[in-house]
Amino acid sequence: MVTTGLVNGRDLGGLRTADGRLTRHGVLLRSEAPLAGDTVPELAGWPPAVVLDLRGSKEGHAEHPLLVNGTVVHRIPMLDLIMAAAAADPAAIDLGKLYLQLLAESAAGLVEVVRLASAADGAVLVHCSVGKDRTGVSVALLLRVAGVPRETVIADYVRTETNMSGVIRRVATSLGRPEPTDDQLAAMRHLLAAPAAAIVGVLDALDAHEGGPRGWLLANGATEQEIDRWITRILAD
């Protein structure tokens, strides 16, 4: 049975940083793409003040369903090649390489994620189609620059895999297609996976940059003020 609400949605509050502080509840949310008619999720800060929709320019989608709540929606198309690769030869997808390509080709978009999240007046929801790849990299950057340890970021990314079968069923329903069978889902396991090694590669690249994640953001157009404002927003005193 397909759920009528988010199955990959969560609040990223309560995560402890390396210096002992905690991320605030109701500031950073992540999910798959919300659908019209979804039940209201039990997430702090909902409805979000700002939505960062990372779906690519070639992904068809109607008007965002959260606009009815007065939420401001920003579309930041990222890495159309993820969708192209999935359509062309899904078995050949190397998530680690795709994520590093996202860092290189969508750096401006990732900086915009931090910029808009830092300026939001309320909760920020980050999502793409299924809330795993583009969302996973964006959230990893947001958490890591705020001082959340690598192992915590990895654990949040890996957690997504258990939600993927429900997400795919939701996507199929939204497109008017039959629900995938268990056998079909098993055949798609390489697309549904969230292997730790994939996000580790992203974290390695960020940490290896001069100045770490902060230095990476600065090198790609973020300002010190934007980064500091985001850290102030996400971390409790």
mmCIF file of C-alpha atoms in Angstrom:
data_model
loop_
_atom_site.group_PDB
_atom_site.id
_atom_site.type_symbol
_atom_site.label_atom_id
_atom_site.label_comp_id
_atom_site.label_asym_id
_atom_site.label_seq_id
_atom_site.Cartn_x
_atom_site.Cartn_y
_atom_site.Cartn_z
ATOM 1 C CA MET A 1 0.000 0.000 0.000
ATOM 2 C CA VAL A 2 1.357 3.428 -0.957
ATOM 3 C CA THR A 3 1.600 5.925 1.840
ATOM 4 C CA THR A 4 -0.093 9.292 1.389
ATOM 5 C CA GLY A 5 2.709 11.104 3.150
ATOM 6 C CA LEU A 6 6.453 11.528 3.044
ATOM 7 C CA VAL A 7 8.372 8.309 3.681
ATOM 8 C CA ASN A 8 11.856 9.790 3.495
ATOM 9 C CA GLY A 9 11.215 12.977 5.425
ATOM 10 C CA ARG A 10 13.085 13.888 8.578
ATOM 11 C CA ASP A 11 14.187 16.766 10.771
ATOM 12 C CA LEU A 12 17.947 17.016 11.146
ATOM 13 C CA GLY A 13 17.824 18.499 14.616
ATOM 14 C CA GLY A 14 19.485 16.932 17.629
ATOM 15 C CA LEU A 15 22.778 16.013 15.925
ATOM 16 C CA ARG A 16 25.833 16.647 18.087
ATOM 17 C CA THR A 17 28.760 18.559 16.610
ATOM 18 C CA ALA A 18 32.447 17.974 17.248
ATOM 19 C CA ASP A 19 32.475 20.807 19.820
ATOM 20 C CA GLY A 20 29.490 19.390 21.716
ATOM 21 C CA ARG A 21 26.688 21.613 20.453
ATOM 22 C CA LEU A 22 23.460 20.299 18.927
ATOM 23 C CA THR A 23 21.715 21.103 15.671
ATOM 24 C CA ARG A 24 18.385 22.834 16.216
ATOM 25 C CA HIS A 25 15.099 21.103 15.508
ATOM 26 C CA GLY A 26 12.844 22.718 12.910
ATOM 27 C CA VAL A 27 15.662 24.345 10.937
ATOM 28 C CA LEU A 28 16.848 21.771 8.369
ATOM 29 C CA LEU A 29 14.457 19.192 6.912
ATOM 30 C CA ARG A 30 15.040 16.694 4.111
ATOM 31 C CA SER A 31 12.700 14.499 2.090
ATOM 32 C CA GLU A 32 11.684 13.143 -1.269
ATOM 33 C CA ALA A 33 9.516 15.419 -3.435
ATOM 34 C CA PRO A 34 6.250 16.275 -1.639
ATOM 35 C CA LEU A 35 3.077 15.398 -3.538
ATOM 36 C CA ALA A 36 -0.286 17.137 -3.696
ATOM 37 C CA GLY A 37 -2.598 15.542 -1.153
ATOM 38 C CA ASP A 38 0.113 14.372 1.203
ATOM 39 C CA THR A 39 -0.826 14.174 4.852
ATOM 40 C CA VAL A 40 0.877 16.747 7.062
ATOM 41 C CA PRO A 41 4.124 15.230 8.367
ATOM 42 C CA GLU A 42 4.965 15.364 12.042
ATOM 43 C CA LEU A 43 8.144 17.361 11.542
ATOM 44 C CA ALA A 44 9.239 20.334 13.599
ATOM 45 C CA GLY A 45 8.917 23.579 11.681
ATOM 46 C CA TRP A 46 6.348 22.259 9.198
ATOM 47 C CA PRO A 47 5.274 23.759 6.870
ATOM 48 C CA PRO A 48 8.743 24.934 5.898
ATOM 49 C CA ALA A 49 9.314 28.618 5.264
ATOM 50 C CA VAL A 50 11.612 27.804 2.350
ATOM 51 C CA VAL A 51 11.847 24.825 -0.013
ATOM 52 C CA LEU A 52 15.000 24.112 -2.007
ATOM 53 C CA ASP A 53 13.866 21.916 -4.903
ATOM 54 C CA LEU A 54 16.924 20.344 -6.522
ATOM 55 C CA ARG A 55 15.168 18.465 -9.311
ATOM 56 C CA GLY A 56 16.772 18.850 -12.697
ATOM 57 C CA SER A 57 15.495 20.943 -15.556
ATOM 58 C CA LYS A 58 14.566 17.810 -17.514
ATOM 59 C CA GLU A 59 12.427 16.342 -14.746
ATOM 60 C CA GLY A 60 8.796 17.188 -15.349
ATOM 61 C CA HIS A 61 6.947 18.457 -12.314
ATOM 62 C CA ALA A 62 3.842 20.519 -11.734
ATOM 63 C CA GLU A 63 3.524 23.565 -9.519
ATOM 64 C CA HIS A 64 5.030 22.785 -6.145
ATOM 65 C CA PRO A 65 2.317 21.569 -3.723
ATOM 66 C CA LEU A 66 3.755 23.512 -0.773
ATOM 67 C CA LEU A 67 3.171 26.863 -2.455
ATOM 68 C CA VAL A 68 -0.351 26.821 -1.026
ATOM 69 C CA ASN A 69 1.126 27.202 2.456
ATOM 70 C CA GLY A 70 2.843 30.474 1.656
ATOM 71 C CA THR A 71 6.139 28.660 1.473
ATOM 72 C CA VAL A 72 8.788 30.185 -0.789
ATOM 73 C CA VAL A 73 10.060 27.603 -3.289
ATOM 74 C CA HIS A 74 13.457 27.976 -4.938
ATOM 75 C CA ARG A 75 14.317 25.661 -7.797
ATOM 76 C CA ILE A 76 18.009 24.851 -8.001
ATOM 77 C CA PRO A 77 18.356 22.308 -10.828
ATOM 78 C CA MET A 78 21.243 19.961 -10.193
ATOM 79 C CA LEU A 79 23.010 17.409 -12.325
ATOM 80 C CA ASP A 80 20.650 16.433 -15.102
ATOM 81 C CA LEU A 81 23.151 13.688 -15.880
ATOM 82 C CA ILE A 82 21.898 11.708 -12.865
ATOM 83 C CA MET A 83 18.544 11.324 -14.592
ATOM 84 C CA ALA A 84 20.175 10.700 -17.971
ATOM 85 C CA ALA A 85 22.404 7.992 -16.497
ATOM 86 C CA ALA A 86 19.472 6.330 -14.755
ATOM 87 C CA ALA A 87 17.509 6.244 -17.987
ATOM 88 C CA ALA A 88 20.368 5.120 -20.234
ATOM 89 C CA ASP A 89 22.123 2.384 -18.263
ATOM 90 C CA PRO A 90 21.121 2.255 -14.603
ATOM 91 C CA ALA A 91 23.277 -0.797 -13.911
ATOM 92 C CA ALA A 92 26.377 1.192 -14.867
ATOM 93 C CA ILE A 93 25.777 4.018 -12.391
ATOM 94 C CA ASP A 94 28.681 4.718 -10.032
ATOM 95 C CA LEU A 95 27.211 6.910 -7.301
ATOM 96 C CA GLY A 96 30.605 7.903 -5.945
ATOM 97 C CA LYS A 97 31.687 9.288 -9.313
ATOM 98 C CA LEU A 98 28.341 10.993 -9.865
ATOM 99 C CA TYR A 99 28.519 12.711 -6.489
ATOM 100 C CA LEU A 100 32.004 14.016 -7.188
ATOM 101 C CA GLN A 101 30.775 15.238 -10.558
ATOM 102 C CA LEU A 102 27.943 16.992 -8.751
ATOM 103 C CA LEU A 103 30.483 18.794 -6.556
ATOM 104 C CA ALA A 104 32.330 19.925 -9.668
ATOM 105 C CA GLU A 105 29.439 20.776 -11.987
ATOM 106 C CA SER A 106 26.851 21.999 -9.483
ATOM 107 C CA ALA A 107 29.147 23.921 -7.152
ATOM 108 C CA ALA A 108 27.217 27.152 -7.764
ATOM 109 C CA GLY A 109 23.968 25.386 -6.929
ATOM 110 C CA LEU A 110 25.398 23.952 -3.719
ATOM 111 C CA VAL A 111 26.593 27.399 -2.677
ATOM 112 C CA GLU A 112 23.093 28.698 -3.397
ATOM 113 C CA VAL A 113 21.698 26.000 -1.091
ATOM 114 C CA VAL A 114 23.833 27.307 1.758
ATOM 115 C CA ARG A 115 23.072 30.931 0.893
ATOM 116 C CA LEU A 116 19.296 30.451 0.866
ATOM 117 C CA ALA A 117 19.317 28.211 3.926
ATOM 118 C CA SER A 118 21.283 30.827 5.838
ATOM 119 C CA ALA A 119 18.810 33.590 4.962
ATOM 120 C CA ALA A 120 15.585 31.648 5.599
ATOM 121 C CA ASP A 121 13.172 32.802 8.276
ATOM 122 C CA GLY A 122 12.047 29.386 9.451
ATOM 123 C CA ALA A 123 12.506 25.763 8.503
ATOM 124 C CA VAL A 124 14.224 24.872 5.217
ATOM 125 C CA LEU A 125 13.203 21.736 3.323
ATOM 126 C CA VAL A 126 15.795 20.312 0.921
ATOM 127 C CA HIS A 127 14.512 17.756 -1.582
ATOM 128 C CA CYS A 128 14.981 16.337 -5.053
ATOM 129 C CA SER A 129 12.888 13.506 -6.518
ATOM 130 C CA VAL A 130 13.660 10.701 -4.087
ATOM 131 C CA GLY A 131 15.691 12.618 -1.502
ATOM 132 C CA LYS A 132 18.829 10.515 -1.745
ATOM 133 C CA ASP A 133 21.499 11.740 -4.158
ATOM 134 C CA ARG A 134 21.335 15.499 -4.740
ATOM 135 C CA THR A 135 19.632 15.954 -1.387
ATOM 136 C CA GLY A 136 22.208 13.708 0.277
ATOM 137 C CA VAL A 137 25.167 15.704 -1.023
ATOM 138 C CA SER A 138 23.544 19.050 -0.208
ATOM 139 C CA VAL A 139 22.625 18.008 3.324
ATOM 140 C CA ALA A 140 26.087 16.544 3.880
ATOM 141 C CA LEU A 141 27.601 19.921 2.990
ATOM 142 C CA LEU A 142 25.175 21.839 5.225
ATOM 143 C CA LEU A 143 25.878 19.578 8.183
ATOM 144 C CA ARG A 144 29.614 19.241 7.677
ATOM 145 C CA VAL A 145 30.284 22.974 7.422
ATOM 146 C CA ALA A 146 28.429 23.356 10.731
ATOM 147 C CA GLY A 147 30.784 20.904 12.396
ATOM 148 C CA VAL A 148 28.676 17.744 12.412
ATOM 149 C CA PRO A 149 31.120 14.785 12.455
ATOM 150 C CA ARG A 150 31.653 12.675 9.367
ATOM 151 C CA GLU A 151 30.262 9.515 10.961
ATOM 152 C CA THR A 152 26.994 11.291 11.796
ATOM 153 C CA VAL A 153 26.658 12.634 8.250
ATOM 154 C CA ILE A 154 27.349 9.172 6.834
ATOM 155 C CA ALA A 155 24.772 7.568 9.124
ATOM 156 C CA ASP A 156 22.092 10.020 8.002
ATOM 157 C CA TYR A 157 22.872 9.369 4.330
ATOM 158 C CA VAL A 158 22.838 5.572 4.714
ATOM 159 C CA ARG A 159 19.529 5.750 6.609
ATOM 160 C CA THR A 160 17.827 6.830 3.397
ATOM 161 C CA GLU A 161 18.233 3.423 1.739
ATOM 162 C CA THR A 162 15.620 1.784 3.971
ATOM 163 C CA ASN A 163 13.016 4.286 2.736
ATOM 164 C CA MET A 164 13.635 3.920 -0.992
ATOM 165 C CA SER A 165 11.080 1.226 -1.863
ATOM 166 C CA GLY A 166 8.314 3.396 -0.423
ATOM 167 C CA VAL A 167 9.620 6.450 -2.270
ATOM 168 C CA ILE A 168 9.698 4.612 -5.611
ATOM 169 C CA ARG A 169 6.123 3.460 -5.076
ATOM 170 C CA ARG A 170 5.114 7.066 -4.411
ATOM 171 C CA VAL A 171 6.880 8.241 -7.570
ATOM 172 C CA ALA A 172 5.137 5.594 -9.678
ATOM 173 C CA THR A 173 1.739 6.546 -8.275
ATOM 174 C CA SER A 174 2.362 10.250 -8.905
ATOM 175 C CA LEU A 175 3.128 9.441 -12.557
ATOM 176 C CA GLY A 176 0.009 7.334 -12.945
ATOM 177 C CA ARG A 177 1.986 4.120 -13.287
ATOM 178 C CA PRO A 178 1.443 0.763 -11.576
ATOM 179 C CA GLU A 179 3.265 0.182 -8.328
ATOM 180 C CA PRO A 180 6.500 -1.730 -8.888
ATOM 181 C CA THR A 181 6.456 -5.330 -7.740
ATOM 182 C CA ASP A 182 8.906 -6.699 -5.192
ATOM 183 C CA ASP A 183 10.818 -8.357 -8.047
ATOM 184 C CA GLN A 184 11.035 -5.061 -9.914
ATOM 185 C CA LEU A 185 12.253 -3.286 -6.791
ATOM 186 C CA ALA A 186 14.888 -5.993 -6.322
ATOM 187 C CA ALA A 187 16.069 -5.427 -9.891
ATOM 188 C CA MET A 188 16.403 -1.711 -9.116
ATOM 189 C CA ARG A 189 18.465 -2.219 -5.975
ATOM 190 C CA HIS A 190 21.517 -0.486 -7.451
ATOM 191 C CA LEU A 191 19.407 2.652 -7.971
ATOM 192 C CA LEU A 192 17.906 2.465 -4.492
ATOM 193 C CA ALA A 193 21.192 1.962 -2.657
ATOM 194 C CA ALA A 194 22.792 4.568 -0.419
ATOM 195 C CA PRO A 195 26.268 3.086 0.132
ATOM 196 C CA ALA A 196 28.450 4.774 2.706
ATOM 197 C CA ALA A 197 31.373 4.831 0.271
ATOM 198 C CA ALA A 198 29.501 7.193 -2.063
ATOM 199 C CA ILE A 199 29.068 9.954 0.510
ATOM 200 C CA VAL A 200 32.510 9.261 2.015
ATOM 201 C CA GLY A 201 33.992 10.324 -1.309
ATOM 202 C CA VAL A 202 32.166 13.649 -1.050
ATOM 203 C CA LEU A 203 33.314 14.177 2.525
ATOM 204 C CA ASP A 204 36.889 13.302 1.575
ATOM 205 C CA ALA A 205 36.829 15.880 -1.217
ATOM 206 C CA LEU A 206 35.400 18.585 1.051
ATOM 207 C CA ASP A 207 37.749 17.845 3.933
ATOM 208 C CA ALA A 208 40.783 17.701 1.634
ATOM 209 C CA HIS A 209 40.103 21.203 0.328
ATOM 210 C CA GLU A 210 42.193 23.969 1.873
ATOM 211 C CA GLY A 211 40.045 25.160 4.759
ATOM 212 C CA GLY A 212 37.822 22.076 4.612
ATOM 213 C CA PRO A 213 34.105 22.412 3.742
ATOM 214 C CA ARG A 214 34.201 26.094 4.636
ATOM 215 C CA GLY A 215 37.142 26.648 2.328
ATOM 216 C CA TRP A 216 35.369 24.759 -0.460
ATOM 217 C CA LEU A 217 32.324 27.022 -0.112
ATOM 218 C CA LEU A 218 34.444 30.171 -0.073
ATOM 219 C CA ALA A 219 36.362 29.031 -3.149
ATOM 220 C CA ASN A 220 33.068 28.536 -4.981
ATOM 221 C CA GLY A 221 31.478 31.888 -4.211
ATOM 222 C CA ALA A 222 30.029 31.773 -0.697
ATOM 223 C CA THR A 223 30.882 34.556 1.730
ATOM 224 C CA GLU A 224 32.114 34.277 5.310
ATOM 225 C CA GLN A 225 28.942 36.031 6.445
ATOM 226 C CA GLU A 226 26.649 33.522 4.707
ATOM 227 C CA ILE A 227 28.485 30.572 6.180
ATOM 228 C CA ASP A 228 28.504 32.079 9.683
ATOM 229 C CA ARG A 229 24.810 32.938 9.408
ATOM 230 C CA TRP A 230 24.007 29.328 8.487
ATOM 231 C CA ILE A 231 26.039 27.979 11.410
ATOM 232 C CA THR A 232 24.267 30.368 13.783
ATOM 233 C CA ARG A 233 20.884 29.233 12.430
ATOM 234 C CA ILE A 234 21.490 25.500 12.644
ATOM 235 C CA LEU A 235 23.379 25.268 15.951
ATOM 236 C CA ALA A 236 21.908 25.771 19.385
ATOM 237 C CA ASP A 237 23.853 27.965 21.803
#
